[in-house]
Amino acid sequence: MAGIYIHIPFCKQACSYCDFYFLTRGELKQPFVDALIEEIRHYGNHPISDETIDTIYIGGGTPSLLTPKQLKSIFTALETVFTVKPVEVTLEMNPDDVTEEFLLKIQDLGVDRASMGVQSFDEKLLQFMHRAHDPIEAVDALKLLQKANFPSYTADLIYGNPGQTMEMLGKDIDRLLTFDPPHISAYSLTIEPKTRLGKQVELGRIDPVDDDVVADQFDFLYQKLSSAGVEQYEVSNFAKPGKEAVHNSNYWRHKNYLGLGPSAHSLYWPDADNAQRWKNRSNLKSYLEQDWDGVREDEESLSLSEMAEERLMLGLRTKWGVSKKQLAERYGYTINNKQEEWLKKQQEQGQFTSVDDAIILSKTGLRIADYLIFELISRRL
Ligand code: SF4
């Protein structure tokens, strides 16, 4: 089984915080779709095409800027080249693009999970983020999702914005919870250097929010969501039981995935000693030239110990943690005495829990996940 990720590199406008790869030149959408179909065909010769595809994730950028007809041609190409038996097909969309007709058409194509870029219902915050939608469009889009009866959906929220008070965050969360969403991704605003926001911070026009304030906002969000039965299962992801994202969870478990489109990443790990990772260049111009070997960059073979460390980094950020047995069997990685002793101490201090043979970060541990994971891994060196 493997997953497919498709990156649609178009947006209406640049959100102030975003450092994903995208362009605002809509006239290139059809040439891109044509090239994407060729890239899909190209992978018909790759061994990953022997795997059954069980998840498809169409992200970006803004996939909802494509027409249902364009999306249909992409799904048809996938089905021609791969054996597709999906348990989850997700499409990212922005509130300002969504109509009832669009939602019904993409459901007909097999999309059964929508990922809605809400971010906030506060007009000023949406303007600060330079989002293309307003609060009314955000509410309407969620209403339409309910009306279209999507089997599952997720909505994104961003907290830790300059000027965002606890009261404003509370209003955003309460508003979202009135829709009873099965899944919520909540991200703290990150300031990336090459973005509009990053430049404003560099020029001293905006002060980033203090880490303690962001941590308090996270705690507040965590409490509100868990009281509503939407539980944290990964650092930034919350779901009702059974509604956790399958595609993303598979990334954290090192299942194979093929990334298509500019800037998309892939992992192919057919046997123990042979894990390969690569990325498509973040460049639509070169992508449109359809030189599929030339489009790849950062190709690397990863050793088992590199994969094991990565598994710890990804898995410990989830509620499932990482099984020691699996670490030993799949990765040849045993937790040594030094690590065991350290883990025991951390468990006494409440940073880790353990269920059966799994190493799991506690709720407090998850708040400093990166630090604890680094400490655990470095004790093996
Ligand atoms: S719509 Fe999404 S991908 Fe596009 S600029 Fe905004 S955050 Fe980035």
XYZ file of C-alpha atoms and ligand atoms in Angstrom:
389
model
C 0.000 0.000 0.000
C 1.210 3.522 -0.753
C -0.122 7.061 -0.751
C -0.075 9.739 -3.423
C 0.361 13.436 -2.735
C -0.302 15.951 -5.509
C 0.833 19.548 -5.166
C -1.305 22.098 -7.005
C 0.935 25.184 -7.144
C -1.605 27.990 -7.593
C -3.149 30.486 -5.212
C -5.289 33.588 -5.680
C -2.954 35.663 -3.557
C -0.015 35.184 -1.203
C -0.967 34.738 2.444
C 1.405 36.768 4.578
C 2.842 33.793 6.517
C 3.040 31.172 3.767
C 6.273 29.707 2.458
C 4.786 26.854 0.407
C 5.537 26.772 -3.288
C 2.822 28.462 -5.334
C 2.252 31.039 -8.082
C -0.610 33.413 -8.670
C -0.503 32.991 -12.466
C -3.782 31.202 -13.112
C -3.250 31.006 -16.891
C -0.736 28.211 -16.292
C -3.266 25.908 -14.649
C -4.123 23.867 -17.743
C -0.481 23.478 -18.906
C 0.272 22.318 -15.348
C -2.553 19.750 -15.382
C -1.294 18.447 -18.750
C 2.246 18.111 -17.363
C 0.955 16.472 -14.176
C -0.827 13.821 -16.217
C 2.453 13.148 -18.038
C 4.274 12.856 -14.723
C 1.669 10.356 -13.500
C 2.193 8.323 -16.687
C 5.969 8.495 -16.223
C 5.608 6.704 -12.872
C 3.941 3.782 -14.635
C 7.517 2.504 -15.117
C 8.541 2.939 -11.494
C 8.196 0.012 -9.042
C 5.988 2.160 -6.798
C 3.268 1.681 -9.443
C 3.072 -1.996 -8.347
C 1.695 -0.885 -4.999
C -1.982 -0.390 -4.328
C -2.760 3.257 -3.661
C -4.926 3.572 -0.567
C -4.744 7.306 0.120
C -4.680 10.323 -2.163
C -4.065 13.826 -0.866
C -4.431 16.802 -3.183
C -2.821 19.797 -1.527
C -0.992 22.936 -2.434
C -1.297 25.769 -3.114
C -5.031 25.776 -3.621
C -6.456 22.672 -5.324
C -9.949 24.190 -5.282
C -8.746 26.608 -7.977
C -8.857 23.706 -10.454
C -12.137 22.922 -12.154
C -13.911 19.598 -11.529
C -13.068 18.745 -15.148
C -9.355 19.266 -14.535
C -9.549 17.258 -11.314
C -11.370 14.492 -13.151
C -8.602 14.237 -15.728
C -6.067 13.871 -12.890
C -8.061 11.087 -11.177
C -8.541 9.316 -14.501
C -4.781 9.387 -15.144
C -4.105 8.014 -11.645
C -6.536 5.163 -12.190
C -4.969 4.334 -15.554
C -1.479 3.978 -14.099
C -2.070 2.762 -10.529
C -4.290 0.295 -8.760
C -6.331 2.754 -6.743
C -8.369 1.386 -3.823
C -8.646 4.432 -1.655
C -9.670 4.502 1.967
C -9.243 8.282 2.019
C -9.140 10.932 -0.717
C -8.541 14.438 0.604
C -8.730 17.727 -1.266
C -7.609 21.021 0.242
C -9.888 23.937 -0.464
C -10.302 27.560 0.450
C -13.639 28.978 1.642
C -13.826 31.564 -1.148
C -13.796 28.847 -3.840
C -16.429 26.552 -2.453
C -19.868 26.201 -4.003
C -22.440 23.479 -3.529
C -21.942 22.402 -7.118
C -18.155 22.125 -6.697
C -18.529 20.003 -3.569
C -21.013 17.630 -5.196
C -18.857 17.266 -8.301
C -15.690 16.446 -6.406
C -17.572 13.918 -4.272
C -18.609 12.259 -7.532
C -14.902 12.027 -8.373
C -14.280 10.104 -5.158
C -13.101 12.892 -2.836
C -14.391 11.885 0.601
C -12.471 14.263 2.840
C -12.294 18.039 2.554
C -9.557 20.106 4.132
C -10.883 23.623 4.591
C -8.441 26.500 5.088
C -10.527 28.486 7.586
C -7.643 29.804 9.773
C -9.903 32.272 11.633
C -13.378 33.828 11.591
C -12.030 37.199 12.688
C -12.080 39.773 9.918
C -9.021 41.673 11.110
C -6.970 38.509 11.570
C -7.932 37.233 8.140
C -6.809 40.558 6.698
C -3.579 40.404 8.689
C -2.946 36.927 7.245
C -3.822 38.305 3.805
C -6.293 35.492 3.258
C -8.550 35.699 0.211
C -11.724 34.940 2.218
C -13.746 36.818 4.835
C -15.555 35.469 7.930
C -18.877 35.092 6.119
C -17.276 32.968 3.421
C -15.633 30.807 6.102
C -19.003 30.156 7.776
C -20.770 29.580 4.465
C -18.119 27.099 3.313
C -18.533 25.032 6.475
C -22.314 25.119 6.085
C -21.949 23.900 2.508
C -19.675 21.069 3.630
C -22.331 19.947 6.096
C -25.030 20.246 3.467
C -22.990 18.233 0.974
C -22.671 15.561 3.647
C -18.948 15.010 3.310
C -17.994 11.738 5.038
C -15.186 13.592 6.777
C -13.534 16.951 6.790
C -10.950 18.983 8.594
C -10.659 22.703 9.201
C -7.419 24.606 9.804
C -7.043 27.199 12.542
C -4.055 29.445 13.207
C -3.330 30.755 16.696
C -0.460 32.805 18.125
C -1.118 35.720 15.760
C 0.139 39.185 16.765
C -2.833 41.039 18.247
C -4.865 37.873 18.825
C -6.219 37.793 22.359
C -7.401 34.730 24.247
C -10.937 36.026 23.825
C -10.520 36.211 20.040
C -9.111 32.679 19.953
C -11.986 31.454 22.134
C -14.479 32.944 19.689
C -12.755 31.260 16.735
C -12.757 27.866 18.443
C -16.371 28.166 19.609
C -17.503 29.205 16.169
C -15.743 26.261 14.574
C -17.106 23.823 17.166
C -20.698 24.837 16.340
C -20.113 22.842 13.125
C -19.070 19.773 15.117
C -16.020 19.139 12.878
C -14.579 15.622 12.935
C -10.999 16.915 12.601
C -9.150 20.172 13.265
C -5.566 21.100 12.439
C -4.369 23.948 14.652
C -1.061 25.596 13.887
C 0.767 28.266 15.794
C 1.782 31.050 13.454
C 5.357 30.526 12.327
C 7.386 33.373 10.942
C 9.289 32.248 7.882
C 12.047 34.599 6.690
C 11.068 34.870 3.015
C 7.409 35.676 3.601
C 5.727 39.057 3.781
C 5.294 38.540 7.515
C 8.940 37.565 7.929
C 10.010 40.783 6.209
C 7.732 42.891 8.402
C 9.212 41.288 11.504
C 12.731 41.848 10.161
C 11.939 45.521 9.591
C 10.637 45.782 13.161
C 7.089 46.614 12.041
C 5.579 43.575 13.761
C 6.643 41.912 16.994
C 6.330 38.134 17.116
C 4.144 36.802 19.921
C 5.940 35.698 23.070
C 6.448 31.899 23.353
C 4.682 31.794 26.725
C 1.593 33.471 25.261
C 1.571 30.958 22.394
C 1.913 28.078 24.888
C -1.033 29.440 26.928
C -3.105 29.735 23.764
C -2.287 26.130 22.906
C -3.387 24.955 26.375
C -6.629 26.881 26.018
C -7.258 25.390 22.588
C -6.396 21.882 23.825
C -8.872 22.179 26.714
C -11.675 23.492 24.543
C -11.218 20.889 21.841
C -10.862 17.947 24.208
C -13.997 19.062 26.110
C -15.783 18.864 22.760
C -14.429 15.320 22.167
C -11.877 16.431 19.561
C -8.667 14.943 20.935
C -5.060 15.731 20.123
C -3.410 12.853 18.256
C -0.409 14.731 16.863
C 1.290 17.990 17.826
C -0.958 20.060 15.526
C -3.811 17.660 14.811
C -7.016 16.908 16.688
C -9.792 14.492 15.809
C -12.829 12.693 17.067
C -12.101 8.996 17.617
C -11.664 7.217 14.289
C -11.440 10.470 12.311
C -7.652 10.826 12.393
C -6.158 11.586 8.964
C -5.036 8.328 7.348
C -2.769 9.853 4.683
C -0.776 12.036 7.068
C -0.613 9.306 9.713
C 0.989 7.081 7.094
C 3.782 9.653 6.572
C 4.586 9.377 10.266
C 4.665 5.563 9.970
C 7.022 5.588 6.975
C 4.599 4.135 4.495
C 5.621 4.710 0.893
C 4.271 7.805 -0.797
C 4.717 9.349 -4.192
C 4.692 13.123 -4.467
C 3.648 14.617 -7.798
C 3.806 18.244 -8.897
C 6.404 20.935 -8.137
C 7.920 20.820 -4.623
C 6.308 17.465 -3.755
C 8.335 14.949 -1.698
C 8.407 11.172 -2.127
C 9.554 8.209 -0.041
C 10.104 4.741 -1.479
C 11.321 2.082 0.925
C 10.912 -1.310 -0.722
C 13.370 -3.244 1.445
C 15.380 -2.764 4.626
C 18.584 -1.345 3.136
C 17.094 0.732 0.428
C 15.098 3.763 1.516
C 14.991 6.522 -1.085
C 13.705 10.009 -0.757
C 13.499 12.744 -3.342
C 11.798 16.017 -4.019
C 10.520 17.699 -7.160
C 12.046 21.103 -7.824
C 9.957 24.025 -6.632
C 9.834 25.449 -10.112
C 6.792 25.317 -12.364
C 8.772 26.447 -15.421
C 11.095 23.458 -15.277
C 8.141 21.186 -14.386
C 6.355 22.216 -17.571
C 9.401 21.084 -19.588
C 8.509 17.530 -18.496
C 12.056 16.294 -18.023
C 10.992 13.923 -15.236
C 14.481 12.871 -14.174
C 15.696 16.467 -14.264
C 12.761 17.651 -12.189
C 13.948 15.658 -9.168
C 16.399 17.084 -6.661
C 17.718 16.232 -3.203
C 17.651 12.517 -4.010
C 19.075 10.564 -1.133
C 19.391 7.028 0.131
C 18.762 6.788 3.825
C 20.441 4.308 6.146
C 18.386 2.212 8.554
C 19.629 4.218 11.525
C 18.642 7.484 9.812
C 15.205 6.025 9.160
C 14.952 4.866 12.784
C 15.769 8.313 14.108
C 13.274 9.861 11.744
C 10.650 7.330 12.851
C 11.266 8.441 16.437
C 11.007 12.100 15.436
C 7.730 11.581 13.586
C 6.143 8.885 15.730
C 6.803 10.523 19.091
C 4.838 13.549 17.937
C 1.739 11.325 17.777
C -0.472 9.783 20.459
C 0.541 6.293 19.281
C 4.220 6.883 19.999
C 6.726 4.318 18.700
C 6.829 0.611 19.462
C 10.211 -0.653 20.653
C 9.512 -4.012 19.031
C 8.856 -2.338 15.688
C 11.992 -0.223 16.081
C 14.020 -3.393 16.585
C 12.375 -5.489 13.867
C 11.902 -2.955 11.093
C 14.803 -0.610 11.807
C 17.314 -2.795 13.690
C 17.312 -0.084 16.380
C 17.291 -1.081 20.022
C 16.881 1.438 22.799
C 20.156 1.173 24.757
C 20.607 1.232 28.534
C 21.467 4.923 28.631
C 18.262 5.731 26.751
C 16.194 3.358 28.928
C 17.472 5.004 32.106
C 16.763 8.458 30.755
C 13.278 7.404 29.610
C 12.523 5.978 33.073
C 13.511 9.253 34.694
C 11.430 11.259 32.216
C 8.482 8.960 32.814
C 8.710 9.608 36.558
C 8.690 13.324 35.794
C 5.582 12.914 33.633
C 7.065 13.661 30.216
C 6.572 10.148 28.817
C 4.021 7.423 29.322
C 4.203 3.911 27.970
C 1.598 1.468 26.787
C 2.768 -2.105 26.232
C 6.120 -1.653 24.547
C 5.467 1.782 23.036
C 7.334 4.950 23.970
C 4.741 7.730 24.111
C 5.046 11.392 25.005
C 2.597 12.648 27.620
C 0.535 15.771 27.032
C 3.153 17.871 28.827
C 5.941 16.066 26.979
C 4.301 16.841 23.637
C 4.669 20.555 24.372
C 8.438 20.166 24.255
C 8.459 17.227 21.854
C 11.376 18.393 19.720
C 13.638 18.887 22.736
C 12.769 15.505 24.296
C 13.182 13.621 21.021
C 16.593 15.228 20.494
C 17.632 14.261 24.044
C 16.476 10.668 23.521
C 18.260 10.246 20.206
C 21.461 11.920 21.352
C 21.778 9.419 24.235
C 22.510 6.720 21.719
C 25.511 8.493 20.206
S -3.835 29.704 0.220
Fe -2.559 28.243 1.358
S -0.858 27.735 -0.013
Fe -1.866 29.574 -0.842
S -0.678 31.286 -0.030
Fe -2.381 30.931 1.378
S -1.612 29.501 2.923
Fe -0.187 29.458 1.190
